[in-house]
CSV table of C-alpha atoms and ligand atoms in Angstrom, one decimal:
chain,number,residue,atom,x,y,z
A,1,MET,CA,115.0,74.1,69.0
A,2,GLY,CA,114.9,74.1,72.8
A,3,ASP,CA,113.6,77.7,72.8
A,4,LEU,CA,110.7,76.7,70.7
A,5,LYS,CA,109.3,74.2,73.3
A,6,ILE,CA,105.8,75.5,74.3
A,7,SER,CA,103.7,73.7,76.8
A,8,ARG,CA,100.4,72.4,75.4
A,9,THR,CA,98.3,74.6,77.7
A,10,GLU,CA,100.0,77.8,76.4
A,11,LEU,CA,98.4,77.1,73.0
A,12,HIS,CA,94.9,77.5,74.4
A,13,SER,CA,93.1,80.8,74.0
A,14,ASP,CA,91.6,82.6,77.0
A,15,ALA,CA,88.1,81.5,75.8
A,16,GLU,CA,89.1,77.8,75.7
A,17,LEU,CA,90.8,78.1,79.1
A,18,ILE,CA,87.7,79.7,80.6
A,19,LEU,CA,85.6,76.8,79.5
A,20,LYS,CA,88.1,74.4,81.0
A,21,ILE,CA,88.1,76.3,84.2
A,22,LYS,CA,84.3,76.1,84.4
A,23,GLU,CA,84.5,72.3,83.9
A,24,LEU,CA,87.3,71.9,86.5
A,25,GLN,CA,85.3,74.0,88.9
A,26,LYS,CA,82.3,71.7,88.7
A,27,GLU,CA,84.4,68.5,88.9
A,28,LYS,CA,86.4,69.8,91.9
A,29,ASP,CA,83.7,71.8,93.7
A,30,ALA,CA,85.7,75.0,93.6
A,31,ILE,CA,84.7,78.6,94.0
A,32,ILE,CA,86.6,81.5,92.4
A,33,LEU,CA,86.8,84.7,94.4
A,34,ALA,CA,88.2,87.8,92.7
A,35,HIS,CA,89.2,91.3,93.9
A,36,TYR,CA,88.1,94.3,91.9
A,37,TYR,CA,91.8,95.0,90.9
A,38,GLN,CA,92.0,91.8,88.8
A,39,VAL,CA,92.1,91.9,85.0
A,40,PRO,CA,88.6,92.1,83.5
A,41,GLU,CA,88.7,88.5,82.1
A,42,ILE,CA,89.2,87.2,85.7
A,43,GLN,CA,86.5,89.4,87.1
A,44,GLU,CA,84.1,88.1,84.5
A,45,LEU,CA,84.8,84.4,85.1
A,46,ALA,CA,84.8,84.6,88.9
A,47,ASP,CA,81.9,83.4,91.0
A,48,PHE,CA,82.2,86.5,93.2
A,49,VAL,CA,84.0,89.9,92.8
A,50,GLY,CA,84.3,92.2,95.8
A,51,ASP,CA,86.4,94.3,98.2
A,52,SER,CA,88.5,92.8,101.0
A,53,LEU,CA,85.6,92.7,103.5
A,54,GLN,CA,83.1,91.1,101.1
A,55,LEU,CA,85.7,88.6,100.0
A,56,SER,CA,86.6,87.5,103.5
A,57,GLN,CA,82.9,87.1,104.2
A,58,GLN,CA,82.5,84.9,101.1
A,59,ALA,CA,85.6,82.9,102.2
A,60,ALA,CA,84.1,82.3,105.6
A,61,ASP,CA,80.7,81.3,104.3
A,62,THR,CA,81.4,79.2,101.2
A,63,LYS,CA,80.4,75.5,101.1
A,64,ALA,CA,82.8,74.8,98.3
A,65,LYS,CA,85.8,72.4,98.9
A,66,ILE,CA,88.3,74.5,97.1
A,67,ILE,CA,88.7,78.3,97.1
A,68,VAL,CA,90.7,79.8,94.3
A,69,PHE,CA,91.7,83.3,95.3
A,70,ALA,CA,92.2,85.7,92.4
A,71,GLY,CA,93.8,88.4,94.5
A,72,VAL,CA,96.9,88.8,96.5
A,73,HIS,CA,98.6,86.7,99.2
A,74,PHE,CA,97.2,88.3,102.4
A,75,MET,CA,93.7,87.9,100.9
A,76,ALA,CA,94.1,84.2,100.2
A,77,GLU,CA,95.8,83.8,103.6
A,78,THR,CA,92.7,85.4,105.3
A,79,ALA,CA,90.5,82.9,103.4
A,80,LYS,CA,92.6,80.0,104.8
A,81,ILE,CA,92.4,81.5,108.3
A,82,LEU,CA,88.6,81.7,108.0
A,83,SER,CA,88.2,78.3,106.3
A,84,PRO,CA,91.1,76.2,107.5
A,85,ASP,CA,89.5,72.9,106.4
A,86,LYS,CA,89.3,74.0,102.8
A,87,LYS,CA,92.0,74.0,100.2
A,88,VAL,CA,92.9,77.6,99.3
A,89,LEU,CA,94.8,78.3,96.1
A,90,LEU,CA,96.5,81.4,94.8
A,91,PRO,CA,97.3,81.4,91.1
A,92,ASP,CA,100.7,83.1,91.7
A,93,MET,CA,102.4,82.7,95.0
A,94,ASN,CA,104.5,85.9,94.3
A,95,ALA,CA,101.3,88.0,94.3
A,96,GLY,CA,102.2,89.9,97.5
A,97,CYS,CA,101.4,93.4,98.6
A,98,SER,CA,103.8,96.3,99.3
A,99,LEU,CA,101.6,97.5,102.1
A,100,ALA,CA,101.7,94.1,103.9
A,101,ASP,CA,105.4,94.0,103.3
A,102,SER,CA,105.9,97.4,104.8
A,103,CYS,CA,105.1,95.8,108.2
A,104,PRO,CA,107.6,93.1,109.1
A,105,PRO,CA,106.3,91.1,112.1
A,106,GLU,CA,109.4,91.3,114.2
A,107,ALA,CA,109.7,95.1,113.9
A,108,PHE,CA,106.0,95.3,114.6
A,109,ARG,CA,106.4,93.3,117.8
A,110,GLY,CA,109.0,95.9,118.9
A,111,PHE,CA,106.6,98.7,118.0
A,112,ILE,CA,103.8,97.2,120.1
A,113,ASN,CA,106.3,96.7,123.0
A,114,ALA,CA,107.3,100.3,122.7
A,115,HIS,CA,103.6,101.4,123.2
A,116,PRO,CA,102.4,99.6,126.3
A,117,GLY,CA,98.7,99.7,127.1
A,118,HIS,CA,97.7,100.2,123.5
A,119,LYS,CA,95.1,98.1,121.7
A,120,VAL,CA,96.1,97.1,118.2
A,121,ILE,CA,93.9,97.6,115.1
A,122,SER,CA,95.4,96.2,111.9
A,123,TYR,CA,94.3,96.8,108.4
A,124,ILE,CA,93.6,93.5,106.7
A,125,ASN,CA,96.5,94.2,104.3
A,126,CYS,CA,99.0,92.6,106.6
A,127,SER,CA,100.6,89.1,107.2
A,128,ALA,CA,99.0,86.4,109.3
A,129,ALA,CA,101.9,87.0,111.8
A,130,VAL,CA,100.9,90.6,112.2
A,131,LYS,CA,97.2,89.6,112.6
A,132,THR,CA,98.2,87.3,115.5
A,133,MET,CA,99.5,90.4,117.3
A,134,SER,CA,96.2,92.4,116.7
A,135,ASP,CA,93.1,92.9,118.8
A,136,VAL,CA,90.9,93.5,115.8
A,137,ILE,CA,91.3,93.7,112.0
A,138,CYS,CA,89.6,96.3,109.7
A,139,THR,CA,89.3,96.9,106.0
A,140,SER,CA,88.8,100.2,104.2
A,141,SER,CA,85.0,99.7,104.3
A,142,ASN,CA,84.7,99.3,108.1
A,143,ALA,CA,87.8,101.1,109.5
A,144,LYS,CA,85.9,104.0,111.1
A,145,MET,CA,83.3,101.6,112.6
A,146,ILE,CA,86.0,99.4,114.1
A,147,VAL,CA,87.9,102.4,115.6
A,148,ASP,CA,84.6,103.8,116.9
A,149,SER,CA,83.9,100.4,118.7
A,150,PHE,CA,86.7,101.3,121.2
A,151,PRO,CA,86.1,103.8,124.0
A,152,ARG,CA,87.3,107.3,123.2
A,153,ASP,CA,90.0,107.2,125.9
A,154,GLU,CA,91.4,103.8,124.7
A,155,LYS,CA,95.0,104.1,123.5
A,156,LEU,CA,95.2,102.7,120.0
A,157,ILE,CA,97.9,101.6,117.5
A,158,PHE,CA,96.8,101.5,113.8
A,159,ALA,CA,98.8,99.5,111.3
A,160,PRO,CA,100.1,99.2,108.7
A,161,ASP,CA,98.7,102.0,106.5
A,162,LYS,CA,99.6,105.4,107.7
A,163,ASN,CA,97.4,107.1,105.1
A,164,LEU,CA,94.3,105.3,106.1
A,165,GLY,CA,95.2,105.7,109.8
A,166,ALA,CA,95.7,109.5,109.4
A,167,TYR,CA,92.4,109.7,107.5
A,168,ILE,CA,90.6,107.9,110.3
A,169,ASN,CA,92.3,110.0,113.0
A,170,ASN,CA,91.1,113.0,111.1
A,171,ILE,CA,87.4,112.0,110.8
A,172,THR,CA,87.2,110.6,114.3
A,173,GLY,CA,89.3,113.2,116.2
A,174,ARG,CA,91.4,110.3,117.6
A,175,ASN,CA,95.1,110.3,118.0
A,176,MET,CA,96.0,106.7,117.2
A,177,VAL,CA,99.7,105.8,116.9
A,178,LEU,CA,100.4,105.0,113.3
A,179,TRP,CA,102.7,102.4,111.9
A,180,ASP,CA,104.7,104.0,109.0
A,181,GLY,CA,103.5,101.8,106.1
A,182,SER,CA,101.9,102.5,102.8
A,183,CYS,CA,100.8,100.9,99.5
A,184,HIS,CA,103.3,101.9,96.7
A,185,VAL,CA,100.5,102.1,94.2
A,186,HIS,CA,98.2,104.5,96.1
A,187,ASN,CA,101.1,106.4,97.7
A,188,GLN,CA,102.5,107.3,94.3
A,189,LEU,CA,99.3,108.8,92.9
A,190,SER,CA,100.1,112.4,92.2
A,191,ASP,CA,98.2,115.2,93.9
A,192,GLU,CA,99.6,117.6,91.3
A,193,LYS,CA,98.0,115.5,88.6
A,194,VAL,CA,94.8,115.3,90.5
A,195,ILE,CA,94.7,119.1,90.7
A,196,GLN,CA,95.5,119.4,87.0
A,197,LEU,CA,92.7,116.9,86.2
A,198,LYS,CA,90.3,118.8,88.4
A,199,ILE,CA,91.1,122.1,86.6
A,200,GLU,CA,90.7,120.4,83.2
A,201,ASN,CA,87.5,118.6,84.2
A,202,PRO,CA,85.6,120.9,86.6
A,203,ASP,CA,82.4,118.9,86.2
A,204,ALA,CA,84.0,115.6,87.3
A,205,LYS,CA,83.8,114.4,90.9
A,206,LEU,CA,87.0,113.1,92.5
A,207,ILE,CA,86.6,109.7,94.2
A,208,ALA,CA,89.5,108.2,96.1
A,209,HIS,CA,90.5,105.1,98.1
A,210,PRO,CA,91.7,105.9,101.6
A,211,GLU,CA,95.1,104.4,101.0
A,212,CYS,CA,95.8,107.6,98.9
A,213,ARG,CA,97.9,110.3,100.6
A,214,GLY,CA,96.2,113.1,102.6
A,215,PRO,CA,96.4,115.9,100.0
A,216,ILE,CA,94.4,113.8,97.5
A,217,LEU,CA,91.9,112.7,100.2
A,218,ALA,CA,91.4,116.4,101.2
A,219,LEU,CA,90.3,117.2,97.6
A,220,ALA,CA,88.0,114.2,97.2
A,221,ASP,CA,84.2,114.4,96.9
A,222,PHE,CA,83.9,110.8,98.1
A,223,ILE,CA,86.3,108.4,99.9
A,224,GLY,CA,85.7,104.7,100.2
A,225,SER,CA,86.7,101.1,99.7
A,226,THR,CA,86.7,99.7,96.2
A,227,ALA,CA,83.1,98.4,96.7
A,228,ALA,CA,82.0,101.8,98.2
A,229,LEU,CA,83.6,103.7,95.2
A,230,LEU,CA,81.7,101.4,92.8
A,231,GLU,CA,78.5,101.8,94.7
A,232,PHE,CA,78.9,105.6,94.7
A,233,THR,CA,79.3,105.7,90.9
A,234,LYS,CA,76.2,103.5,90.5
A,235,LYS,CA,73.9,105.7,92.6
A,236,ASP,CA,75.4,109.2,92.1
A,237,HIS,CA,73.9,111.4,89.4
A,238,ASN,CA,77.1,112.9,88.1
A,239,LYS,CA,78.3,111.8,84.7
A,240,ARG,CA,82.1,112.1,85.0
A,241,TYR,CA,84.5,110.9,87.7
A,242,ILE,CA,88.3,111.2,88.4
A,243,VAL,CA,89.1,107.9,90.0
A,244,ALA,CA,92.1,107.8,92.5
A,245,THR,CA,92.7,104.1,93.0
A,246,GLU,CA,94.0,101.0,91.1
A,247,GLY,CA,92.7,100.9,87.6
A,248,GLY,CA,91.1,97.4,87.8
A,249,ILE,CA,87.9,98.9,89.4
A,250,ILE,CA,87.1,100.8,86.2
A,251,HIS,CA,85.9,97.6,84.6
A,252,GLN,CA,83.0,97.3,87.0
A,253,MET,CA,82.3,101.0,87.0
A,254,LYS,CA,81.9,101.0,83.2
A,255,LYS,CA,79.9,97.8,83.3
A,256,TYR,CA,77.3,99.3,85.6
A,257,SER,CA,77.4,102.8,84.3
A,258,PRO,CA,78.3,102.6,80.5
A,259,GLU,CA,77.0,106.2,80.0
A,260,LYS,CA,79.5,107.6,82.5
A,261,GLU,CA,83.1,108.6,82.0
A,262,PHE,CA,85.9,107.5,84.4
A,263,ILE,CA,89.2,109.3,84.3
A,264,VAL,CA,92.1,107.5,86.0
A,265,VAL,CA,94.6,109.4,88.1
A,266,PRO,CA,98.1,108.8,87.0
A,267,ALA,CA,101.1,108.3,89.3
A,268,ASP,CA,104.0,110.6,89.7
A,269,GLU,CA,107.0,110.6,87.3
A,270,THR,CA,108.6,107.5,88.8
A,271,CYS,CA,105.8,105.3,87.6
A,272,SER,CA,103.7,105.5,84.5
A,273,CYS,CA,100.7,103.5,85.6
A,274,ASN,CA,98.3,102.9,88.4
A,275,ASP,CA,98.3,99.1,88.1
A,276,CYS,CA,99.1,97.0,91.2
A,277,PRO,CA,101.8,94.7,89.8
A,278,TYR,CA,100.9,92.1,92.4
A,279,MET,CA,97.2,92.0,91.6
A,280,LYS,CA,98.1,91.8,87.9
A,281,MET,CA,100.3,88.7,88.3
A,282,ASN,CA,97.2,86.5,88.2
A,283,THR,CA,96.3,85.5,84.6
A,284,VAL,CA,93.6,83.3,83.2
A,285,GLN,CA,96.4,80.8,82.2
A,286,LYS,CA,97.8,80.7,85.8
A,287,LEU,CA,94.3,80.4,87.2
A,288,TYR,CA,93.7,77.4,84.9
A,289,GLU,CA,97.0,75.7,85.9
A,290,CYS,CA,96.4,76.4,89.5
A,291,LEU,CA,92.9,74.8,89.5
A,292,LYS,CA,94.1,71.9,87.4
A,293,ASN,CA,97.2,71.1,89.6
A,294,GLU,CA,95.7,72.3,92.9
A,295,THR,CA,98.8,74.3,93.5
A,296,PRO,CA,100.2,76.8,94.7
A,297,GLU,CA,98.3,76.2,98.0
A,298,ILE,CA,98.2,78.4,101.0
A,299,THR,CA,99.3,76.6,104.2
A,300,LEU,CA,99.6,78.0,107.7
A,301,GLU,CA,100.6,76.5,111.1
A,302,PRO,CA,97.5,75.7,113.2
A,303,HIS,CA,98.5,78.0,116.0
A,304,VAL,CA,98.9,80.9,113.6
A,305,ILE,CA,95.4,80.1,112.2
A,306,ASP,CA,93.9,80.0,115.7
A,307,LYS,CA,95.5,83.3,116.9
A,308,SER,CA,94.9,85.3,113.7
A,309,ARG,CA,91.3,84.1,113.4
A,310,ARG,CA,90.1,85.9,116.5
A,311,PRO,CA,90.7,89.5,115.4
A,312,ILE,CA,89.2,88.8,112.0
A,313,LEU,CA,86.1,87.2,113.5
A,314,ARG,CA,85.8,90.2,115.8
A,315,MET,CA,85.8,92.5,112.7
A,316,LEU,CA,83.1,90.3,111.0
A,317,GLU,CA,81.0,90.4,114.1
A,318,ILE,CA,81.2,94.3,114.4
A,319,SER,CA,80.4,94.6,110.6
A,320,ARG,CA,77.5,92.2,110.9
A,321,ALA,CA,76.0,94.0,113.9
A,322,ALA,CA,76.1,97.3,111.9
A,323,ASN,CA,74.5,95.6,108.9
A,324,LEU,CA,77.5,96.2,106.7
A,325,ILE,CA,77.5,92.5,105.8
A,326,LYS,CA,74.9,89.8,106.3
B,401,13P,P1,89.5,97.2,99.3
B,401,13P,O1,89.2,96.5,100.6
B,401,13P,O2,88.9,98.6,99.3
B,401,13P,O3,89.0,96.4,98.1
B,401,13P,O4,91.1,97.4,99.2
B,401,13P,C1,92.0,96.4,99.0
B,401,13P,C2,93.3,96.9,98.5
B,401,13P,O5,94.2,96.2,98.5
B,401,13P,C3,93.4,98.3,98.2
B,401,13P,O6,94.7,98.5,97.7
B,402,SF4,FE1,98.7,95.9,98.2
B,402,SF4,FE2,98.5,98.3,97.1
B,402,SF4,FE3,98.3,96.2,95.6
B,402,SF4,FE4,96.3,96.9,97.3
B,402,SF4,S1,97.0,98.0,95.5
B,402,SF4,S2,97.2,94.8,96.9
B,402,SF4,S3,97.5,97.7,99.0
B,402,SF4,S4,100.2,96.8,96.7
């Protein structure tokens, strides 16, 4: 009989849970921020859906008492750094990020020491500890702008994503030293399959996230953050797109352009899907439990918050000055 024990909340349907989440939100003054890679149900119930830059701006600006972050750990951590007085909740504490994990702080400290005189630009997909060692943070929507904000002769380290770093080196003519990290989801998208899809669908435009490997980016008609890819499909006049990024974004693409067709790029033979397993750890059920019990909560040492906030604020300032955000 022990195996048949089911908690009462598991008996609720998603629709019931969503109603309960809305009630709890009002009662507790909570905002739900969701990334574009979340499952459609979570994107639909969230107060705001966006890319990493937009989500950090929302986290910095919100007046709510509680932020429920439907995303991955580094995103919720960034929200806590920007809003340290608020309670920041992540529905599943195991929702990490392979790219952030590819840059262990101690090894990164050694890397910085091995490159004296270099300024450090870190992609937001990194731990708070790595952020404390950085001069400025960037996201995929402002990486070029952030790199351009440094004098041309400044020696730069770019971490942790080697694919994004190589792409920015390519388009800026810089020679930044790259940390050898990558996202296992984007790094596994197969260029052979992209070529095959392009041959089979000559009328479809290839759009890609800059975390993809160079051979895919070289073939792309448009490269951008999740928000930029979505914006491109809204405004562009083409009817069909091959989409080289995590599949969650397709929900918004179809929503805004129901008449268009979106073809997802599969990964290589080692993986059958383009889902980010970390992003997909969040479920409506976990979101409900998390808001109800106000746990798991993101906590950080005050000195880590202080040191990691500076490079993030610098990124937000540069982005604001360029009208990328308000
Ligand atoms: P965006 O900032 O483009 O949303 O990217 C976040 C991310 O984790 C991509 O894998
Ligand atoms: Fe991290 Fe990649 Fe998942 Fe984005 S898609 S959260 S970079 S593991």
